[in-house]
Coordinates of C-alpha atoms and ligand atoms in Angstrom, one line a residue:
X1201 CA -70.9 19.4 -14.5
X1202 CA -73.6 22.0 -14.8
X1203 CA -73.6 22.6 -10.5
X1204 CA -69.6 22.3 -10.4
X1205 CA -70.1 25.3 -13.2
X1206 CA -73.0 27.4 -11.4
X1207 CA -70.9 26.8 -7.8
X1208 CA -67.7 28.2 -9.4
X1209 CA -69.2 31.4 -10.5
X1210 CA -70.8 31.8 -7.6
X1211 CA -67.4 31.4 -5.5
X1212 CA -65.9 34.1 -8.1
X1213 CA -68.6 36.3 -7.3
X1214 CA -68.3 35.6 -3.6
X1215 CA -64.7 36.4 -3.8
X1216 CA -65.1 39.5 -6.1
X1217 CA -67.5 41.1 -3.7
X1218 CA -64.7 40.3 -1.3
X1219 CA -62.5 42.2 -2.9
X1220 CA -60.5 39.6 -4.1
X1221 CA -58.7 40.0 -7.7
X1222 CA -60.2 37.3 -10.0
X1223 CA -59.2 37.7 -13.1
X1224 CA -56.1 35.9 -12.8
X1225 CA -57.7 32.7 -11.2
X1226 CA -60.3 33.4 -14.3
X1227 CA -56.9 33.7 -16.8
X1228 CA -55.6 30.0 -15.3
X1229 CA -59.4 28.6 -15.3
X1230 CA -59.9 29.5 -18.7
X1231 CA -56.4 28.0 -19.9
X1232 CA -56.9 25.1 -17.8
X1233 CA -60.6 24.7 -19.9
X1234 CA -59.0 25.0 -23.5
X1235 CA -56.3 22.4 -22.3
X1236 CA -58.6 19.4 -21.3
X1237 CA -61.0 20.5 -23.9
X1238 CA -58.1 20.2 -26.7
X1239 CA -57.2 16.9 -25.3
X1240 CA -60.9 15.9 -25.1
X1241 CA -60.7 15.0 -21.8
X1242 CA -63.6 16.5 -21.1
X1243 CA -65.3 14.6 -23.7
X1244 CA -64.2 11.6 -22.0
X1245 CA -65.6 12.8 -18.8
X1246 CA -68.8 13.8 -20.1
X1247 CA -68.5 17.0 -20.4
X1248 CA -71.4 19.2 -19.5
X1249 CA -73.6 16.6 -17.7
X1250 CA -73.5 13.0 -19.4
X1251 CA -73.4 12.6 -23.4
X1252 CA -76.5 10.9 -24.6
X1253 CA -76.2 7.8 -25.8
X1254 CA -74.6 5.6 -23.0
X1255 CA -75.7 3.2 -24.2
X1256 CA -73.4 2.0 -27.6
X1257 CA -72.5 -1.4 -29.0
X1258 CA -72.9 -3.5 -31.9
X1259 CA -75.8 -4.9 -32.2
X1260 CA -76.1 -8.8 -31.8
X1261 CA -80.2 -8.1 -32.4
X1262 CA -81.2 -9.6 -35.8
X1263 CA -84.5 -8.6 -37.5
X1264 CA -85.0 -12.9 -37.2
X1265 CA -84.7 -12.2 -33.1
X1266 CA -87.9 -10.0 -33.3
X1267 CA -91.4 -11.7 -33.3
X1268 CA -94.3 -10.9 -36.0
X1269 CA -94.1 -6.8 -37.2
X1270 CA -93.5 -8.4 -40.3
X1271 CA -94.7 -5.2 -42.4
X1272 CA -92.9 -3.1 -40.0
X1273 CA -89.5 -5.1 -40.6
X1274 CA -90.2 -5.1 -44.3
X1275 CA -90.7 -1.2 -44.5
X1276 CA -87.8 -0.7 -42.4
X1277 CA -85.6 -3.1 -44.4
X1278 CA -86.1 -1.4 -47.3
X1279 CA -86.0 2.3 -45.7
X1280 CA -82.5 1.3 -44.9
X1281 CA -81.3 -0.1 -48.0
X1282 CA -83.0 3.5 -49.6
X1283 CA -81.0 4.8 -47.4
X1284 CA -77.9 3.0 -47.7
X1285 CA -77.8 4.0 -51.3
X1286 CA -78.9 7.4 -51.0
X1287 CA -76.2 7.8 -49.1
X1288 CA -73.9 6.6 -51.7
X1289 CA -75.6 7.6 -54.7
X1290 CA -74.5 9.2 -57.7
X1291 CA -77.6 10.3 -59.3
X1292 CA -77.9 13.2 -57.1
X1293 CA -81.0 11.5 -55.5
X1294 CA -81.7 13.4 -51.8
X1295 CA -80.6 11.1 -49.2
X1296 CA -83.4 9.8 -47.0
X1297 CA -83.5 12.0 -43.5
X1298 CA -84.5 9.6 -40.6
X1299 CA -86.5 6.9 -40.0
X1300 CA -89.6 6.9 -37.2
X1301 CA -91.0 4.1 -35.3
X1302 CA -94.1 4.8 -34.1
X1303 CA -96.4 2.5 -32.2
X1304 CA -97.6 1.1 -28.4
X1305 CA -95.2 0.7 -25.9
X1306 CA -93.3 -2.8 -25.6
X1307 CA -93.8 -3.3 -29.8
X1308 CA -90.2 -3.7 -30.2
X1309 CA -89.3 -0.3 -31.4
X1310 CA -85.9 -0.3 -29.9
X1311 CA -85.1 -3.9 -30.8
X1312 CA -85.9 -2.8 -34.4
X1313 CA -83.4 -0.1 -34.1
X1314 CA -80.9 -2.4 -33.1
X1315 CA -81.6 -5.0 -35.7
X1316 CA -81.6 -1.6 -38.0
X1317 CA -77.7 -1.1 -36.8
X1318 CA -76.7 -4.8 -37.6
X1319 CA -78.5 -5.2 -40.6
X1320 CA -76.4 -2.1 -41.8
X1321 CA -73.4 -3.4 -40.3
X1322 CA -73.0 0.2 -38.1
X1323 CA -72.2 1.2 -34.6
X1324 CA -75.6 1.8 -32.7
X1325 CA -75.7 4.7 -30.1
X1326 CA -79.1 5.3 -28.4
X1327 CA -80.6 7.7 -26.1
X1328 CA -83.9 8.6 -24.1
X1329 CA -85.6 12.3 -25.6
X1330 CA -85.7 12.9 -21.5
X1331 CA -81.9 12.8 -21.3
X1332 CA -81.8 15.7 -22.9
X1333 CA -83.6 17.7 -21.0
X1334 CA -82.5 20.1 -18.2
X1335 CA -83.3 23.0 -16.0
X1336 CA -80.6 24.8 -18.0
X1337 CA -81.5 26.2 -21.4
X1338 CA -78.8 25.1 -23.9
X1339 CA -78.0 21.7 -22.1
X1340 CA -80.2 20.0 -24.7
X1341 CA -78.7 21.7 -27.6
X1342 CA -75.8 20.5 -26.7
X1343 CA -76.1 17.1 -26.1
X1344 CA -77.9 17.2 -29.1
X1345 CA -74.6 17.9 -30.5
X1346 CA -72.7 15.7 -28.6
X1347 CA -74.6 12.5 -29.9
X1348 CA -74.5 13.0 -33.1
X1349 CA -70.6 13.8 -33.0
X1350 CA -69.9 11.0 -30.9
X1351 CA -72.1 8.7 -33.1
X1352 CA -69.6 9.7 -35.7
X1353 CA -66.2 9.6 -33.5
X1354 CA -67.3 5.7 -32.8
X1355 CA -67.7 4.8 -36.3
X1356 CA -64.8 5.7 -37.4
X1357 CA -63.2 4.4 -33.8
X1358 CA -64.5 1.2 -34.6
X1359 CA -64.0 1.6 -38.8
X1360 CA -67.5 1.4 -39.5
X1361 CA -69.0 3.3 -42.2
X1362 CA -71.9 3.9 -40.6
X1363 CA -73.8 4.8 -37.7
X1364 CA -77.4 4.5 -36.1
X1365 CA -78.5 6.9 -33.8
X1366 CA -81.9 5.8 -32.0
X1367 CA -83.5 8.4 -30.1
X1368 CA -86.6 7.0 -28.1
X1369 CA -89.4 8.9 -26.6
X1370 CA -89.0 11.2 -29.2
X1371 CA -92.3 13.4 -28.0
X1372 CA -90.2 14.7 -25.1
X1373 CA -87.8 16.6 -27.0
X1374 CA -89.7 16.6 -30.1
X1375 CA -92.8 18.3 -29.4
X1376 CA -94.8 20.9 -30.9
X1377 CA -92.8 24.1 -30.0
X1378 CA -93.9 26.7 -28.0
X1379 CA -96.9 24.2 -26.6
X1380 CA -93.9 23.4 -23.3
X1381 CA -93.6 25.4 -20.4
X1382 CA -90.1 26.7 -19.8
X1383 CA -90.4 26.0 -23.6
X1384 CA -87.0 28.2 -24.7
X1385 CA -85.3 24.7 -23.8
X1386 CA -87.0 22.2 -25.1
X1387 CA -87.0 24.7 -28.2
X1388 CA -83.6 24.7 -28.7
X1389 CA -83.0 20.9 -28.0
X1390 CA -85.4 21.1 -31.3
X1391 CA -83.5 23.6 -33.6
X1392 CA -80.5 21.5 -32.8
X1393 CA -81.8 18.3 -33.8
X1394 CA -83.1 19.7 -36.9
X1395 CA -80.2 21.2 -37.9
X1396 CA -78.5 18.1 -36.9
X1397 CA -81.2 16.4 -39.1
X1398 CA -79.9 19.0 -42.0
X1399 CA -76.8 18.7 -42.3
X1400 CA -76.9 14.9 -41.6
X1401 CA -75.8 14.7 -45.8
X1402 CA -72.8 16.9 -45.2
X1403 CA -70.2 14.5 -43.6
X1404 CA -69.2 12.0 -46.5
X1405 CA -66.7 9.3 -44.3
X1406 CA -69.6 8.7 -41.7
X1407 CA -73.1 7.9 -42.6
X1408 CA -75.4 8.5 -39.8
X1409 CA -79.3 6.7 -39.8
X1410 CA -81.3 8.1 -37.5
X1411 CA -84.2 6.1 -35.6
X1412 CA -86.8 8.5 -33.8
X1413 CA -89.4 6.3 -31.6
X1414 CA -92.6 7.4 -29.9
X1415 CA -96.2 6.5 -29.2
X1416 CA -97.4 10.0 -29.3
X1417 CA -96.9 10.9 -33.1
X1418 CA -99.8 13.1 -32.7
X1419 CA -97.7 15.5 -30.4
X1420 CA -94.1 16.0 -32.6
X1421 CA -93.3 19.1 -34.1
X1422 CA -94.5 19.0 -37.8
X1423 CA -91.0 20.4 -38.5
X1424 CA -89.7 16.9 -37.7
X1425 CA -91.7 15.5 -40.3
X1426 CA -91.3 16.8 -42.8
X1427 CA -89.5 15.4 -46.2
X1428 CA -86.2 15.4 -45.5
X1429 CA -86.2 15.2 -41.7
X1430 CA -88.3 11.7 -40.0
X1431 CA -89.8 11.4 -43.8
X1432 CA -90.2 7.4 -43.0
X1433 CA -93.1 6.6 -40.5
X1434 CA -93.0 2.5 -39.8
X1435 CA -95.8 1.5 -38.0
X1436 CA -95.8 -1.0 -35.3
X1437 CA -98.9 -2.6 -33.7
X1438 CA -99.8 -5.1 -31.0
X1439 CA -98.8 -8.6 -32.2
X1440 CA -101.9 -10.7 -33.8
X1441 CA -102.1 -14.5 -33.0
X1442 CA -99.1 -15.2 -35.2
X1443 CA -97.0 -13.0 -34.1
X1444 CA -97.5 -13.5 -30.8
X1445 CA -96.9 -17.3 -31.4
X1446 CA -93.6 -16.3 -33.0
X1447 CA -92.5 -14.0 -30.0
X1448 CA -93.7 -16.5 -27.7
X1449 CA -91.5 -19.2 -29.4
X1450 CA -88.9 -16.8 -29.4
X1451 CA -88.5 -15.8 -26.1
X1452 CA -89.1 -20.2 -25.2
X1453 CA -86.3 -21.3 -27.6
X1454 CA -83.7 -21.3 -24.5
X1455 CA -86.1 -23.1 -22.0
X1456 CA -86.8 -26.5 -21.2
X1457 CA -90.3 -27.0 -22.1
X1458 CA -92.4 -30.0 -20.6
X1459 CA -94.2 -32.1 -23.6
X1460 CA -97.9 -30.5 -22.3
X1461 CA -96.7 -27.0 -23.1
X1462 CA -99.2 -26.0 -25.9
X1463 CA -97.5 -21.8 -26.9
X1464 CA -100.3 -22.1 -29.8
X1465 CA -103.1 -21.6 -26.8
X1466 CA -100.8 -19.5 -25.1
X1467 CA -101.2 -17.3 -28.2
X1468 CA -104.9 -17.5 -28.0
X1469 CA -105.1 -16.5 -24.7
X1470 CA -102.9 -13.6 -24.9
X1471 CA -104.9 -11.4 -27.1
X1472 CA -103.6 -7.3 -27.0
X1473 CA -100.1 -8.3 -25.1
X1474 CA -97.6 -6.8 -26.6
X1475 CA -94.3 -8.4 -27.0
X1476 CA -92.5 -7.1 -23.6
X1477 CA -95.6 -8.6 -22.2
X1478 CA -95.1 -11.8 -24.2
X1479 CA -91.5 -11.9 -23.1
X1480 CA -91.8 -11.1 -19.4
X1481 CA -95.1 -14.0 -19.4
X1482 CA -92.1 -16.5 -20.8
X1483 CA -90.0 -15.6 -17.9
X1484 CA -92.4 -15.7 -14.9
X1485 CA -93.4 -19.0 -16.2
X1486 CA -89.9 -20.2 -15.7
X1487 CA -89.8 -18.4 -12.1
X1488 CA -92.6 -20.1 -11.3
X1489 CA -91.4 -23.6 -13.0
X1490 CA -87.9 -22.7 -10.7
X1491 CA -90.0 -22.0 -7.0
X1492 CA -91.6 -25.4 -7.8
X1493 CA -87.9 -27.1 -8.0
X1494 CA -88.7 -28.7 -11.7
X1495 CA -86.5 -29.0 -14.6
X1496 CA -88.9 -27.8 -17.4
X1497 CA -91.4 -25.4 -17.9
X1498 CA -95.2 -26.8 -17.4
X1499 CA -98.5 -25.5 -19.3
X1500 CA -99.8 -24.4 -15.7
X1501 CA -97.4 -22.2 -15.5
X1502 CA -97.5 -20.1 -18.5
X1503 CA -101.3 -20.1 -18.3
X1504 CA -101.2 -18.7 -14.4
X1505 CA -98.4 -16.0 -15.5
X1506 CA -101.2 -14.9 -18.0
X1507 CA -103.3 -13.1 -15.4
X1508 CA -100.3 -11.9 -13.2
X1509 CA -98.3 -10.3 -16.2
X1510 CA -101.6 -8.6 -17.1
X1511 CA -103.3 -8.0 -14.1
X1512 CA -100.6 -8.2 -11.3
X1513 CA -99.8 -10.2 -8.1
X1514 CA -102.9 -12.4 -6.5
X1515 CA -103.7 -10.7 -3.0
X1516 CA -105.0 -14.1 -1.4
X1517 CA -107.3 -13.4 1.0
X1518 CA -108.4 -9.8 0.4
X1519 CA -111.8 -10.5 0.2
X1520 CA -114.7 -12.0 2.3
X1521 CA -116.6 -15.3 1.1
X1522 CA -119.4 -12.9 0.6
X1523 CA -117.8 -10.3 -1.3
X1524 CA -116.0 -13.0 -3.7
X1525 CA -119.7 -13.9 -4.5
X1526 CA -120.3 -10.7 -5.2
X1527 CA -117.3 -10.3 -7.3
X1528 CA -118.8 -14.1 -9.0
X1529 CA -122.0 -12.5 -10.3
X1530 CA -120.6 -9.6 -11.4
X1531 CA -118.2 -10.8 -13.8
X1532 CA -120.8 -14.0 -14.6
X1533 CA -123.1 -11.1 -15.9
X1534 CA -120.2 -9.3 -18.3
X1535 CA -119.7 -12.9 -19.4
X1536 CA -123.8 -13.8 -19.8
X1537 CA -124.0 -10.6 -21.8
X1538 CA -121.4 -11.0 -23.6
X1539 CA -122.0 -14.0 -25.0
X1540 CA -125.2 -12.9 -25.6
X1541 CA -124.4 -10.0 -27.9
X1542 CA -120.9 -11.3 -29.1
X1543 CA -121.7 -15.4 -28.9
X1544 CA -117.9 -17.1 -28.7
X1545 CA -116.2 -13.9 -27.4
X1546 CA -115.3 -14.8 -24.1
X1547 CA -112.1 -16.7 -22.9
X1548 CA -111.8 -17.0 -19.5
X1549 CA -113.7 -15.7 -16.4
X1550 CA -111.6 -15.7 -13.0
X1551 CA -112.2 -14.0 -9.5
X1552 CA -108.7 -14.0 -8.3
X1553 CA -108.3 -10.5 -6.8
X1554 CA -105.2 -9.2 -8.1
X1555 CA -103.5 -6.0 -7.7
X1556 CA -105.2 -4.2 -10.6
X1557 CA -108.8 -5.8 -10.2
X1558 CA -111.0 -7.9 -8.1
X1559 CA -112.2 -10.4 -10.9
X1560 CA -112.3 -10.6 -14.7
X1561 CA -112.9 -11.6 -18.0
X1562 CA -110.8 -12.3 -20.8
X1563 CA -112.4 -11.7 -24.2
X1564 CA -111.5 -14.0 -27.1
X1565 CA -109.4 -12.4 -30.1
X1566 CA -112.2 -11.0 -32.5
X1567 CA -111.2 -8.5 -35.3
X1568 CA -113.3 -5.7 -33.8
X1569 CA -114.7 -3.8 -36.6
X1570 CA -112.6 -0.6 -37.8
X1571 CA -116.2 1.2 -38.8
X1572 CA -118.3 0.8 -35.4
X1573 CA -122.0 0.6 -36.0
X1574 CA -124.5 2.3 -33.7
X1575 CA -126.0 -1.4 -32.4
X1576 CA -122.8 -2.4 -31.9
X1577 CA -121.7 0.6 -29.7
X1578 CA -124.9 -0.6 -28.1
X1579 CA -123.9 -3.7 -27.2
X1580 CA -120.6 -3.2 -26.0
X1581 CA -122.4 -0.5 -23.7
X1582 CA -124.7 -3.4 -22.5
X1583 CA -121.6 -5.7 -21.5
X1584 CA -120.3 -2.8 -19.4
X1585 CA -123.9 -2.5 -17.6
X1586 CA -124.2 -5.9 -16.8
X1587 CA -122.0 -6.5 -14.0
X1588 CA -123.9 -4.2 -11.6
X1589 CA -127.2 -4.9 -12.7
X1590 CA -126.2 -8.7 -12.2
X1591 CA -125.6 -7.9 -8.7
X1592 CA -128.7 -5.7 -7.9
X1593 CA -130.6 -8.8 -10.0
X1594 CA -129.3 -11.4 -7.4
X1595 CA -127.8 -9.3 -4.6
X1596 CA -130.4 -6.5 -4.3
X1597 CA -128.0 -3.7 -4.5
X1598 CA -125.2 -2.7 -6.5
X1599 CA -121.5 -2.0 -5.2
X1600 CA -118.7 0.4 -5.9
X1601 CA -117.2 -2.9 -7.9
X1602 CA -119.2 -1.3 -11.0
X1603 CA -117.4 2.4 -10.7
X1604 CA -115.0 1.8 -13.7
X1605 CA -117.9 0.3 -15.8
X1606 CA -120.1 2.6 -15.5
X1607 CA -117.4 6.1 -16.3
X1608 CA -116.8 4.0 -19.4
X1609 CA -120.2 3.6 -19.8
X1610 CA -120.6 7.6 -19.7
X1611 CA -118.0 7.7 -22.2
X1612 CA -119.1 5.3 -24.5
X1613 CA -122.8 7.3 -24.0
X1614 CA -121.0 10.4 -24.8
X1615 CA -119.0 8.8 -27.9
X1616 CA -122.3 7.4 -29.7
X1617 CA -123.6 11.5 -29.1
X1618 CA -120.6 12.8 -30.5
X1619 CA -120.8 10.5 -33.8
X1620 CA -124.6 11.7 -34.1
X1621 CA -125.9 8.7 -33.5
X1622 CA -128.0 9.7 -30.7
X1623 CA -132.0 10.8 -30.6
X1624 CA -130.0 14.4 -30.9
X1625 CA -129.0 13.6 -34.5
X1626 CA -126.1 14.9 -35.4
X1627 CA -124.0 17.8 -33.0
X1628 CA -121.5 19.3 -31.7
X1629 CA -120.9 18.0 -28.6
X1630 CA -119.0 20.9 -27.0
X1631 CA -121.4 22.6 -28.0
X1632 CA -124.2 21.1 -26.4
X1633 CA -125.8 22.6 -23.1
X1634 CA -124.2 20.8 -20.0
X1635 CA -127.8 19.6 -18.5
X1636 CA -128.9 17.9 -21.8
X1637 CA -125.8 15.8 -22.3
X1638 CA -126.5 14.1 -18.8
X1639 CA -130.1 13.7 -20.0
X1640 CA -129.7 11.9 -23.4
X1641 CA -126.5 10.4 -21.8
X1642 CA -128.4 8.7 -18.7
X1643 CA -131.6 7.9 -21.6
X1644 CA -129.0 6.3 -24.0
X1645 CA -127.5 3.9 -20.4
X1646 CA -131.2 3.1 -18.9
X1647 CA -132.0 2.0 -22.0
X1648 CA -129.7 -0.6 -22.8
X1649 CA -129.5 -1.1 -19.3
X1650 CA -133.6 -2.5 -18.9
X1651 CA -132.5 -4.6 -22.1
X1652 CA -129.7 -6.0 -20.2
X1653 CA -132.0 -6.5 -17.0
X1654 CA -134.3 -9.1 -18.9
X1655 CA -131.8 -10.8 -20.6
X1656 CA -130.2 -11.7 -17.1
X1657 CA -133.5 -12.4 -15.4
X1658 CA -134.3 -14.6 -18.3
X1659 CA -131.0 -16.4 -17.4
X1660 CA -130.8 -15.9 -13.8
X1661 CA -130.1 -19.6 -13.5
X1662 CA -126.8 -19.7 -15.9
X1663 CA -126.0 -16.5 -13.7
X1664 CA -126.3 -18.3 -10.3
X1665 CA -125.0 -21.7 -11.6
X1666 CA -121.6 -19.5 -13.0
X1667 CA -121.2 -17.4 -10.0
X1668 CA -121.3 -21.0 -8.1
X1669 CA -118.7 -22.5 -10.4
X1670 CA -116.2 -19.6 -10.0
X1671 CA -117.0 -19.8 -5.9
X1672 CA -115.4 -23.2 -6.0
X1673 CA -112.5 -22.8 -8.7
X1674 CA -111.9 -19.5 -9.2
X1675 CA -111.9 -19.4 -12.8
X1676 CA -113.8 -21.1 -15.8
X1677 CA -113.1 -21.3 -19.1
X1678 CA -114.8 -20.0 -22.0
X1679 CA -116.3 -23.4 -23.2
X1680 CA -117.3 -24.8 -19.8
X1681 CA -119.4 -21.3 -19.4
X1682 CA -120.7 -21.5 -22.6
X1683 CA -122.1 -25.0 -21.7
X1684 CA -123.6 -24.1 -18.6
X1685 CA -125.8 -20.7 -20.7
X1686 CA -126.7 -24.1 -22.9
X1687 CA -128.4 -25.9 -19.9
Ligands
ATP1932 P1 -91.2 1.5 -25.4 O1 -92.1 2.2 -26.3 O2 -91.8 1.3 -24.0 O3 -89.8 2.1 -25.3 P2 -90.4 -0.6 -27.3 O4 -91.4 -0.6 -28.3 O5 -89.1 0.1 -27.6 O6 -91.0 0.0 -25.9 P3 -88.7 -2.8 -26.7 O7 -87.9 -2.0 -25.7 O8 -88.1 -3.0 -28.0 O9 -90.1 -2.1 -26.9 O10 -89.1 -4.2 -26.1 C1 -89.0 -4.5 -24.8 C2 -88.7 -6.0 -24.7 O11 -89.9 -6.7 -25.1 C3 -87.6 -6.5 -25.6 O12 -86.4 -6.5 -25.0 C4 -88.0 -7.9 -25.9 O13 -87.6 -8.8 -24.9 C5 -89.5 -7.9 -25.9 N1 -90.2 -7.6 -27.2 C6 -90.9 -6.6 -27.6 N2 -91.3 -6.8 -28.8 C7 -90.8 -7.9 -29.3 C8 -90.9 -8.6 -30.5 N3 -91.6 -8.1 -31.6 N4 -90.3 -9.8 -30.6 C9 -89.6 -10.3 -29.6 N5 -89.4 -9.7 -28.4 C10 -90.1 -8.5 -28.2

């Protein structure tokens, strides 16, 4: 709509320069405008560029259909029945503004804003914070507009007294002002949600909740937050063990499952997926249960859709014999180390090349401690050394296989400086000459990495007997590599 607009004025100007009389085409253009505009037509048609909020419905999403959160669906029950009666309330109490769900992507953030709409029997309208973007300043304002009235126009379409407008990725349109370039836009795709925000209390027939989601709180306007505006923050988080067991049960509950399917290790084994994780592990299990022509679900195949939901496809073949070996002492010396420093933290260890790494290991769930301490900054420093030294230890030379370990390495250095806990006691780290941060930095990794040097050497035969375990099948379990450090 906004190109069929710039293309007619640029034929009126072509004509006009052509000497051609406009104003009457203008006179029937403009008529022809206030017609279908007071017959909505427009509306219908989307008027200037598509109306956020495509996507409308009522919501068949339950807060039962979403898996752990349990805190999160708590707060936001009773957000909503605060809001409910604020709405309604004759004390003169300020009704709540909107409600924002902040967390990691995949958390269920839109399936709580669905289960929002049908707990509080409303129509739900959603839309993306991109869609209301343009090139053109004003677009956004606009659509802004446009939701909140259609929102509105539904609910009393469909006789509902309320309406929940979900607007995800919220940081795109609502961030800090001025901070975008061609920022007048974005700006006033701002102003006009606040103001929509504002005067949210001002239409009595309609009740509108609004549901703001992002994972970048950090970078929203502080306008949007405060009282009276997104004055509700609910907090969503990666699924613990439970919750994933709930997800993973939910997302099961319409598949055949063979008797050997244990979701209770799935859980285990699935420590910082989140639930669109969870839910797309559930359904490659069944692909793979369908390419094998079987009529349940199998153990196997949830536990090999672990690795490829996480770490993509398997590229058979993409290494030699002697670089899979490589790969085999490599991860064997995270795993050695790790157990050394963190006994019982590892899960699995597999050399599968996949399409996001050549081998890996899976670290048990452990409640990692919200307060680091410096020897335990240390340590995890250590487990990131110990793949390539491993390799120079039995190879004679490291590869580029360590590259990723060792930038994190830098920045873990760099994070133990920061927090004073370095020889430098406490600074300022952008403060701090250039030259001296490599040199504490590279003292603070060859330090931990001689530490990490003997251990292996001391173990060299665990080393060599895991790397020959994983040459032959690929992957070995926490327990089995446990027993062979033991021998
Ligand atoms: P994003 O931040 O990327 O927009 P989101 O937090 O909005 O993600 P959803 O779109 O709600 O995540 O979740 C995607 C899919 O993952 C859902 O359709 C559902 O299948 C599954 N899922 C996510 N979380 C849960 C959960 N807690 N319980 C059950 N299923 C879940």
């Amino acid at each position: 709509m906004e190109l069929a607009a710039a293309l007619m004025v640029a034929v009126l100007a072509v004509l006009a320069y052509n000497g051609v009389k406009i104003m009457p085409l203008l006179l029937a253009l403009t008529l022809a405008y206030i017609l279908l505009k007071r017959f909505e037509i427009l509306d219908k048609l989307g008027s200037f560029g598509p109306v956020p909020g495509g996507k409308t419905h009522i919501s068949e999403i339950c807060f039962d259909c979403i898996g752990g959160q349990a805190e999160a669906k708590q707060e936001l029950m009773e957000a909503l029945d605060l809001l409910q009666k604020s709405h309604a309330n004759s004390l003169g109490v300020r009704a709540l503004g909107g409600i924002m769900l902040q967390g990691p992507p995949g958390t269920g953030k839109t399936l709580m804003a669905r289960a929002a709409a049908n707990y509080t029997d409303s129509v739900f309208v959603s839309a993306a914070g991109s869609e209301f973007i343009e090139m053109y300043a004003g677009v956004g304002a606009k659509r802004v507009r446009e939701l909140f009235a259609k929102a509105r126009r539904l609910a009393r379409r469909q006789k509902k007294a309320s309406a929940v407008i979900f607007i995800d990725e919220l940081d795109v349109v609502g961030a800090k002002r001025g901070k975008v370039e061609s920022h007048m836009e974005y700006d006033q795709t701002l102003n006009q949600l606040l103001v929509e925000l504002d005067g949210i209390e001002d239409q009595q027939d309609v009740s509108l909740f609004v549901l703001g989601a992002t994972n970048r709180i950090d970078l929203l306007d502080e306008a949007l937050l405060r009282p009276g505006r997104f004055d509700r923050i609910v907090e969503m988080n990666l699924p613990d063990y439970e919750g994933r067991l709930e997800i993973l049960k939910i997302h099961a509950a319409d598949k055949p499952l063979a008797p050997d399917v244990d979701l209770g290790e799935i859980a285990q084994q699935t420590f910082g997926f989140s639930g669109a994780h969870l839910a797309n592990l559930v359904n490659e299990a069944a692909i793979q249960a369908m390419r094998r022509d079987d009529d349940c679900l199998r153990q196997r195949d949830f536990l090999d859709s672990i690795d490829k939901v996480q770490l993509g496809t398997a590229r058979e073949g993409l290494l030699s014999s002697e670089e899979k070996y490589r790969v085999a002492v490599h991860e064997c010396g995270h795993a050695l180390i790790s157990e050394t420093y963190f006994p019982g933290s590892v899960s699995t260890v597999t050399v599968v090349p996949r399409s996001k790494t050549l081998g890996f290991i899976r670290q048990k769930e452990t409640s990692s401690p919200v307060l680091q301490t410096e020897s335990y900054l240390h340590k995890q420093l250590g487990v990131l050394l110990a793949g390539g030294t491993a390799e120079q230890l039995i190879l004679g030379e490291r590869s580029t296989g360590a590259a990723n370990d060792y930038q994190r390495a830098v920045e873990l250095s760099e994070l133990i400086i920061s927090h004073g806990l370095s020889r430098l006691g406490i600074v300022n780290i952008r403060n701090l000459d250039k030259d001296v941060l490599t040199k504490v930095t590279g003292e603070i990794i060859s330090e931990r990495g001689k530490e990490v040097e003997q251990i292996l050497e001391q173990q060299r035969s665990a080393l060599l007997a895991g790397a020959d375990v994983l040459m032959r099948q690929e992957r070995i379990s926490g327990e089995e590599f446990r027993k062979l450090m033991c021998n």
